[in-house]
Coordinates of C-alpha atoms in Angstrom, one line a residue:
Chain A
X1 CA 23.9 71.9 -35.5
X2 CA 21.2 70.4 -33.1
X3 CA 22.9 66.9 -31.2
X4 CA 19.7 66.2 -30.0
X5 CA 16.3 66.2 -31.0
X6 CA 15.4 68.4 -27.8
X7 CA 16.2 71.6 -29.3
X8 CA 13.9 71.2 -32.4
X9 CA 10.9 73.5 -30.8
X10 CA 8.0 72.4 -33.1
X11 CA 5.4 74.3 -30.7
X12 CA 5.5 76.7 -28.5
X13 CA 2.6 78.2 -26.0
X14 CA 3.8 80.4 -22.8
X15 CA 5.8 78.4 -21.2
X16 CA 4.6 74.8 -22.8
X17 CA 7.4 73.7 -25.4
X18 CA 6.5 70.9 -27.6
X19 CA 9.7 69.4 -29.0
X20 CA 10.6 67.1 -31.5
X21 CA 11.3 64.1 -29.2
X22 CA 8.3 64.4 -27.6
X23 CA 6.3 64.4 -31.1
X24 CA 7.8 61.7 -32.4
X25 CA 7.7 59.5 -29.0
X26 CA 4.1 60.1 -29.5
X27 CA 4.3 59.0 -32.9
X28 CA 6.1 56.0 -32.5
X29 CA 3.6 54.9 -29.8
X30 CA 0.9 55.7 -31.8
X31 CA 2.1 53.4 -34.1
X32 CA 2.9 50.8 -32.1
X33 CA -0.7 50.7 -30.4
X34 CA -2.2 51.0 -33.7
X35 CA -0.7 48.6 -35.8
X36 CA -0.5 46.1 -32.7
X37 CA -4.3 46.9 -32.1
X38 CA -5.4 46.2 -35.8
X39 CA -3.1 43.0 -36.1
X40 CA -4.3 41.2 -32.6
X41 CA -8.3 42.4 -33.5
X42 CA -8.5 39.2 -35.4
X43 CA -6.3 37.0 -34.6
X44 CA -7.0 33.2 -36.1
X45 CA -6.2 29.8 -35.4
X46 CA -7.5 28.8 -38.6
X47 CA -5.8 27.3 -41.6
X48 CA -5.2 31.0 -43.0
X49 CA -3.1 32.8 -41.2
X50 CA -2.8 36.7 -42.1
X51 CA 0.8 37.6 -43.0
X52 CA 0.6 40.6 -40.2
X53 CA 0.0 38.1 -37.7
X54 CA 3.0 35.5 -39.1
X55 CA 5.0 38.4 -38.5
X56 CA 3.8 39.9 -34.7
X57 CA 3.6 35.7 -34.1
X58 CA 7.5 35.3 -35.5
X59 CA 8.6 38.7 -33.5
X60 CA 6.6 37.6 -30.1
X61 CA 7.7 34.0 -30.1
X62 CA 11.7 35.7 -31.0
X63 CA 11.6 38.0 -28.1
X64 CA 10.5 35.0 -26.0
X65 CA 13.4 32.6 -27.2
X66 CA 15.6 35.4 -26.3
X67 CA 14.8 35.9 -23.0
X68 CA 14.9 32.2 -22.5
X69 CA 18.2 32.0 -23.9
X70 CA 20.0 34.9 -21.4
X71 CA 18.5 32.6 -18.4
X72 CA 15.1 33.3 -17.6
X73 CA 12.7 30.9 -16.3
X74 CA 9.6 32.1 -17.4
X75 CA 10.2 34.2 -20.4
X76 CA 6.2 35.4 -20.3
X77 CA 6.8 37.5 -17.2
X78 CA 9.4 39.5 -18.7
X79 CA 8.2 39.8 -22.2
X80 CA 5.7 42.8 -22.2
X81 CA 8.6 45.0 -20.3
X82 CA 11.2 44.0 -22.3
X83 CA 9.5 43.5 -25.4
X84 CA 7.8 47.1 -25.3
X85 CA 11.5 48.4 -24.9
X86 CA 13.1 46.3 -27.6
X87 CA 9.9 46.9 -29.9
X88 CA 10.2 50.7 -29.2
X89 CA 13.7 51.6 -29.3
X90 CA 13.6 49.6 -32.9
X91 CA 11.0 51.2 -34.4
X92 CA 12.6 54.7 -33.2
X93 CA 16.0 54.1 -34.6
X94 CA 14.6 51.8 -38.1
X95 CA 12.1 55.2 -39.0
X96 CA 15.1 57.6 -39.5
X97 CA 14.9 55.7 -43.5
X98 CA 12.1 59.0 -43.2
X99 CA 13.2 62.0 -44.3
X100 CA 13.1 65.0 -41.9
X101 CA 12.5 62.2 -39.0
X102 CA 14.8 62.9 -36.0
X103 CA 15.3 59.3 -33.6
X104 CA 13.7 60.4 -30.3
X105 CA 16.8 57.7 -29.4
X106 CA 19.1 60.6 -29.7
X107 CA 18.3 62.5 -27.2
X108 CA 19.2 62.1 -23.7
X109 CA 15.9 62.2 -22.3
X110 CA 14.2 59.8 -24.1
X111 CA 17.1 56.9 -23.1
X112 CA 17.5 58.5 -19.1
X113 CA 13.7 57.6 -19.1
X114 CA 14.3 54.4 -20.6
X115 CA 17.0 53.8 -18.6
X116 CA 15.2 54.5 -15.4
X117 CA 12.6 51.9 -16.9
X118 CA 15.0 49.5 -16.5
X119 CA 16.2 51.0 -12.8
X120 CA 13.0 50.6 -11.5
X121 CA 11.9 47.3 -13.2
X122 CA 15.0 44.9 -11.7
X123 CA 13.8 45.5 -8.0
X124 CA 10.3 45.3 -8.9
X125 CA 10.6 41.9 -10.8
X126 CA 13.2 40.5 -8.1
X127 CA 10.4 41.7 -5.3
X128 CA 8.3 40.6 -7.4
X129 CA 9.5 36.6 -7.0
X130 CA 11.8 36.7 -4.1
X131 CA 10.5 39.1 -1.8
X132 CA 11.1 42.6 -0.3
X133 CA 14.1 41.0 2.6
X134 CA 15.5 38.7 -0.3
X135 CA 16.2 41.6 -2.4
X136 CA 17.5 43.8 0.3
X137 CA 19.9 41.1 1.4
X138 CA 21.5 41.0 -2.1
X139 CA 23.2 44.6 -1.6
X140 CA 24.8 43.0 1.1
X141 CA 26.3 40.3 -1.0
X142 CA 29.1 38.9 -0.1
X143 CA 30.1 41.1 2.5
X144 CA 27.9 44.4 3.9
X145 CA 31.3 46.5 2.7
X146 CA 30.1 45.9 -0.6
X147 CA 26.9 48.1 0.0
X148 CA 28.0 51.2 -1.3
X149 CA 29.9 49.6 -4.2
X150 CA 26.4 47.4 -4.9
X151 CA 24.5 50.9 -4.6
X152 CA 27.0 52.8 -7.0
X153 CA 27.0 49.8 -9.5
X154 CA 23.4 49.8 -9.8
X155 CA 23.2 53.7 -10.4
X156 CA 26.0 53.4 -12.8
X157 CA 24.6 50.7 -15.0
X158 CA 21.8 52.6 -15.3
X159 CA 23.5 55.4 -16.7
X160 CA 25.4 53.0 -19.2
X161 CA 22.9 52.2 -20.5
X162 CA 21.7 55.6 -21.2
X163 CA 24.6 56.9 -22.3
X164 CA 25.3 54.2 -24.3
X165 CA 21.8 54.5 -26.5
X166 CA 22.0 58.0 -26.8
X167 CA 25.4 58.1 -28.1
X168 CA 25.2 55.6 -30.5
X169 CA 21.9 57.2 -32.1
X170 CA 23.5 60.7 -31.9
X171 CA 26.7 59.7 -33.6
X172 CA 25.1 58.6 -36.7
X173 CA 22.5 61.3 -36.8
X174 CA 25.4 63.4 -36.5
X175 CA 27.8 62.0 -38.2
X176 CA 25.3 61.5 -41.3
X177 CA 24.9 65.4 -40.9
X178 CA 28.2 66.1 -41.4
X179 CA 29.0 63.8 -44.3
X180 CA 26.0 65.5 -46.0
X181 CA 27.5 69.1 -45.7
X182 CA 31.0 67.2 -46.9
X183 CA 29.8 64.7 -49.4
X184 CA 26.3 64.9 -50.5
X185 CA 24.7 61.9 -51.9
X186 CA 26.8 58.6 -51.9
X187 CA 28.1 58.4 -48.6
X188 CA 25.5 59.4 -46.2
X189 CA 23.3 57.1 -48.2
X190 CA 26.1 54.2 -46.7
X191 CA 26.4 55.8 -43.7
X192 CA 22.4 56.0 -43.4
X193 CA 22.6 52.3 -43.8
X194 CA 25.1 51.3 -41.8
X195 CA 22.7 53.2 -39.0
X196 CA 20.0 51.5 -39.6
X197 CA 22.3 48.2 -38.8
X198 CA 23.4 49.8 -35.8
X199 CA 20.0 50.9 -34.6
X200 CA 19.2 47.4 -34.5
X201 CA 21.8 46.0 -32.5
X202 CA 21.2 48.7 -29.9
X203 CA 17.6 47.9 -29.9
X204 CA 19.1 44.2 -29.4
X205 CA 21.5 45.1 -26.5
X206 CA 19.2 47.5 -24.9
X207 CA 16.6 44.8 -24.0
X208 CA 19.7 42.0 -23.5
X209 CA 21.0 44.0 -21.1
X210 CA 18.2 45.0 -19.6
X211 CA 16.9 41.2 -19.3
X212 CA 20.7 40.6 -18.3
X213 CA 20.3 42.8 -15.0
X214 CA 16.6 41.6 -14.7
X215 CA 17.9 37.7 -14.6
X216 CA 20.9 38.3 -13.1
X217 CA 19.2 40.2 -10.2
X218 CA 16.5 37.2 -9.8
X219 CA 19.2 34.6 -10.2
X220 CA 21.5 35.3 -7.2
X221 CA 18.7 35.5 -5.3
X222 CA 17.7 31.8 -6.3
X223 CA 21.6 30.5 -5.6
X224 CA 21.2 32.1 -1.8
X225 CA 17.8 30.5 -1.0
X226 CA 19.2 27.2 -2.6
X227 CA 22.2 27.2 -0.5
X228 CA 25.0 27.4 -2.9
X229 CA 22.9 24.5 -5.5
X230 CA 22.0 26.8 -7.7
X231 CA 25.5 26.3 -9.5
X232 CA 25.1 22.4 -10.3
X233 CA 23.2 23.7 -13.3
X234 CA 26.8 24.6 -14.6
X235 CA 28.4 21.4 -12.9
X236 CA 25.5 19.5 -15.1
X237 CA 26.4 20.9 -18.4
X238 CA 30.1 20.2 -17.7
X239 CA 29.4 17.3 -17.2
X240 CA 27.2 17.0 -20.4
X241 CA 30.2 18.0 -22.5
X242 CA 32.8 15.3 -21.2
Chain B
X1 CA 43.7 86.4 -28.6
X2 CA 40.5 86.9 -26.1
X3 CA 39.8 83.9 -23.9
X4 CA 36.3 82.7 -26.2
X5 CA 39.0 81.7 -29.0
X6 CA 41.2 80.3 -26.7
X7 CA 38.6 78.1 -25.6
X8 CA 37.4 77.2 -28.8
X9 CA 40.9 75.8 -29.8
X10 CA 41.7 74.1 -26.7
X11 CA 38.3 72.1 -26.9
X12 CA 38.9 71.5 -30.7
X13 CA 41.9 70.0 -29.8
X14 CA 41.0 68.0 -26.7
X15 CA 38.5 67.0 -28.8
X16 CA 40.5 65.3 -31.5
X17 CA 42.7 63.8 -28.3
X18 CA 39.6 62.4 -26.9
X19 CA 38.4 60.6 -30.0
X20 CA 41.8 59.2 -31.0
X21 CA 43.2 58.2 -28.0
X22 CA 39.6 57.3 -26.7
X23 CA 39.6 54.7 -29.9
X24 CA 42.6 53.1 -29.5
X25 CA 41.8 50.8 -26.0
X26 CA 37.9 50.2 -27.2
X27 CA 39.6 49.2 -31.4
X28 CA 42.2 47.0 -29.6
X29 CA 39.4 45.4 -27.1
X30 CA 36.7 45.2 -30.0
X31 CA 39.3 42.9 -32.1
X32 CA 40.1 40.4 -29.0
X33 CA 36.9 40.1 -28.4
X34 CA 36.1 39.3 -32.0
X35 CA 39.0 36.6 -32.6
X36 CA 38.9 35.2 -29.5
X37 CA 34.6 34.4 -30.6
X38 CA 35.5 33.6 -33.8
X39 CA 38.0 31.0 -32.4
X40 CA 35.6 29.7 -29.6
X41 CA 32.9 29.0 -32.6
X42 CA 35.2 27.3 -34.9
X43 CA 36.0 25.3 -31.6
X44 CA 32.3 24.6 -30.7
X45 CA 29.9 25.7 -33.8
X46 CA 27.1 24.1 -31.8
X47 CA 27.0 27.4 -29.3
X48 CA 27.7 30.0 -32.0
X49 CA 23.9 31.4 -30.9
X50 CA 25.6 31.9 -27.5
X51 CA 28.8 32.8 -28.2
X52 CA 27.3 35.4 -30.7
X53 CA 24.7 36.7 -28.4
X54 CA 27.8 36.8 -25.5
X55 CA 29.7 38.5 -28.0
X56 CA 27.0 41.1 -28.7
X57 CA 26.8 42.2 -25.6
X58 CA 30.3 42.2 -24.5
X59 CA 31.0 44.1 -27.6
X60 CA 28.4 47.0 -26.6
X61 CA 30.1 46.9 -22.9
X62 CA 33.2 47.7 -24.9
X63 CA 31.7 50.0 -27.2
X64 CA 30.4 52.5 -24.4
X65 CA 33.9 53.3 -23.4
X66 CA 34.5 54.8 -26.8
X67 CA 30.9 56.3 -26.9
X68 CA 32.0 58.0 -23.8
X69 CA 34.7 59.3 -25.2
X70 CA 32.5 60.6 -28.4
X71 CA 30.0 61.6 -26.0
X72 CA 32.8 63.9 -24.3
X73 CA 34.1 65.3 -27.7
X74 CA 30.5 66.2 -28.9
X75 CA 30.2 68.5 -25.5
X76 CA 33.3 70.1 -26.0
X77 CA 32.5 71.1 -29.6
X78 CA 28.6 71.3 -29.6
X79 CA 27.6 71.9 -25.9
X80 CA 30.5 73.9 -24.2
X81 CA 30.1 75.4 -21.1
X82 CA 33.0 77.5 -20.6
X83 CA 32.3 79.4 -24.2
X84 CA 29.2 80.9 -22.8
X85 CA 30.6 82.3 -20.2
X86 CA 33.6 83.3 -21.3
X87 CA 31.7 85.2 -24.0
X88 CA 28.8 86.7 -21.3
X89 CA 32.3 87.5 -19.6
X90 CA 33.7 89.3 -22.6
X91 CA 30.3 90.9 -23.9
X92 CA 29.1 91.8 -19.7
X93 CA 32.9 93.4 -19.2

């Protein structure tokens, strides 16, 4: 049995492989460009409002409230990055309903490269609003003996988070494997179900997470410029509650 | 019995360790988690869009450790590297 999409050769040319995860990556961005393309072509602000649009407008304006909701200031800045990754991994783990389809998800790769994504977009974004020395003066945070335990914690996040995606995606593409050998019919249908549930919430926690670091990383830097103020946000809704 | 089928039980069985006692912790964690949410919404409904989002993502963080685990087993069945070379061992020998 194949536990990952990787060893499906679909071409092969000399020494060029063309594998299944790469198809279907591909395919999924194909998809993605396409039907995003065709919807935002003709966009109105009419009265009429097509029903593709209601729906890119309802996902859009969703990601955004998201983002707002784990802390960001200005949800626009993030929402391309994270949206393309929530939007992506989604639509990779909702097409296995196709038969003979193969989540790109499950394979190591795919979510190392997505996970480097996310390795390489927190310093960018922090640099990207506080500065090249800001950032650099975070690993030092609170004392420099931290540095090597803020280094090692960033790597190993990173690899979390791959982990995490590619096992969740491989165990039900495997486990639906098995229960078809053991019990054909009823069961994987359930199980098939259950993993498009699952595919979801990954989806969900990959780009919370992601946002999660992204915010978290911009955030600290804001409470050492303020001076320690930073926290009388929390004092104020404390206070709100009595 | 040559070494290949020795492997090939040992990793069976560390396998089956792995999943089972790599369950237990994440099962126990997972349902904490879950009542001690549960309990904070009925406290405060107003921030059940928090508390469920916080609860998400904790509940992944917990999850992992068990994917880990799952992860580990997989390789030991699917992916193990001491069966190739104990059988390019047996087969070069």
């Amino acid at each position: 049995m194949d536990i990952s999409p990787d060893q499906w050769i679909l071409l092969e040319w000399r020494d060029w492989r063309l594998n299944a995860t790469i198809v279907f990556t591909w395919a999924i961005m194909a998809l993605l460009v396409l039907g995003s393309w065709s919807i935002t072509a003709r966009l109105s602000e009419g009265e009429t409002v097509s029903r593709w649009q209601v729906m890119l407008e309802v996902i859009v304006s969703g990601i955004r409230d998201q983002i707002a909701d784990v802390g960001a200031h200005e949800p626009a800045r993030y929402l391309p990055f994270i949206g393309t990754l929530f939007l992506f991994i989604a639509t990779a783990n909702l097409l296995t309903i196709i038969p003979g389809y193969q989540p790109p998800t499950g394979s190591l790769s795919t979510t190392a490269a997505l996970a480097v994504c996310v390795l390489i977009a927190v310093p960018v974004f922090t640099i990207a609003q506080r500065g090249l020395g800001a950032y650099l003066r975070n690993y030092i945070q609170p004392t420099p003996l931290m540095l090597p335990f803020n280094l090692i914690g960033e790597f190993s996040r990173t690899l979390a988070l791959a982990i995490r995606l590619y096992g969740n995606v491989m165990s039900g593409t495997i486990i639906v494997g098995i229960l078809i050998a053991v019990a054909p019919f009823f069961f994987p249908v359930m199980m098939q179900l259950l993993g498009l549930l699952t595919g979801l919430i990954q989806a969900y926690i990959f780009a919370v997470l992601a946002m999660v670091y992204i915010a978290s990383a911009t955030r600290t830097r804001q409470r050492n410029e303020d001076g320690g103020r930073a926290t009388s946000g929390e004092k104020t809704e404390t206070e709100q509650e009595r | 019995m040559d070494a290949a089928t020795w492997i090939a039980i040992v990793s069976i069985v560390t396998a089956g360790l792995t999943i089972a006692i790599g369950s237990i912790g994440p099962a126990l964690a997972e349902g904490r988690a879950a009542s001690n949410a549960l309990m904070a919404i009925a406290q405060q409904p107003d921030e059940a869009n928090t508390i469920t989002r916080t609860l998400f993502v904790s509940l992944a963080m917990i999850e992992s450790t068990a994917i880990y685990c799952f992860v580990v087993a997989m390789i030991l069945i699917f992916a193990n590297p001491f069966t190739a070379a104990a059988t390019q061992a047996a087969t070069g020998g």
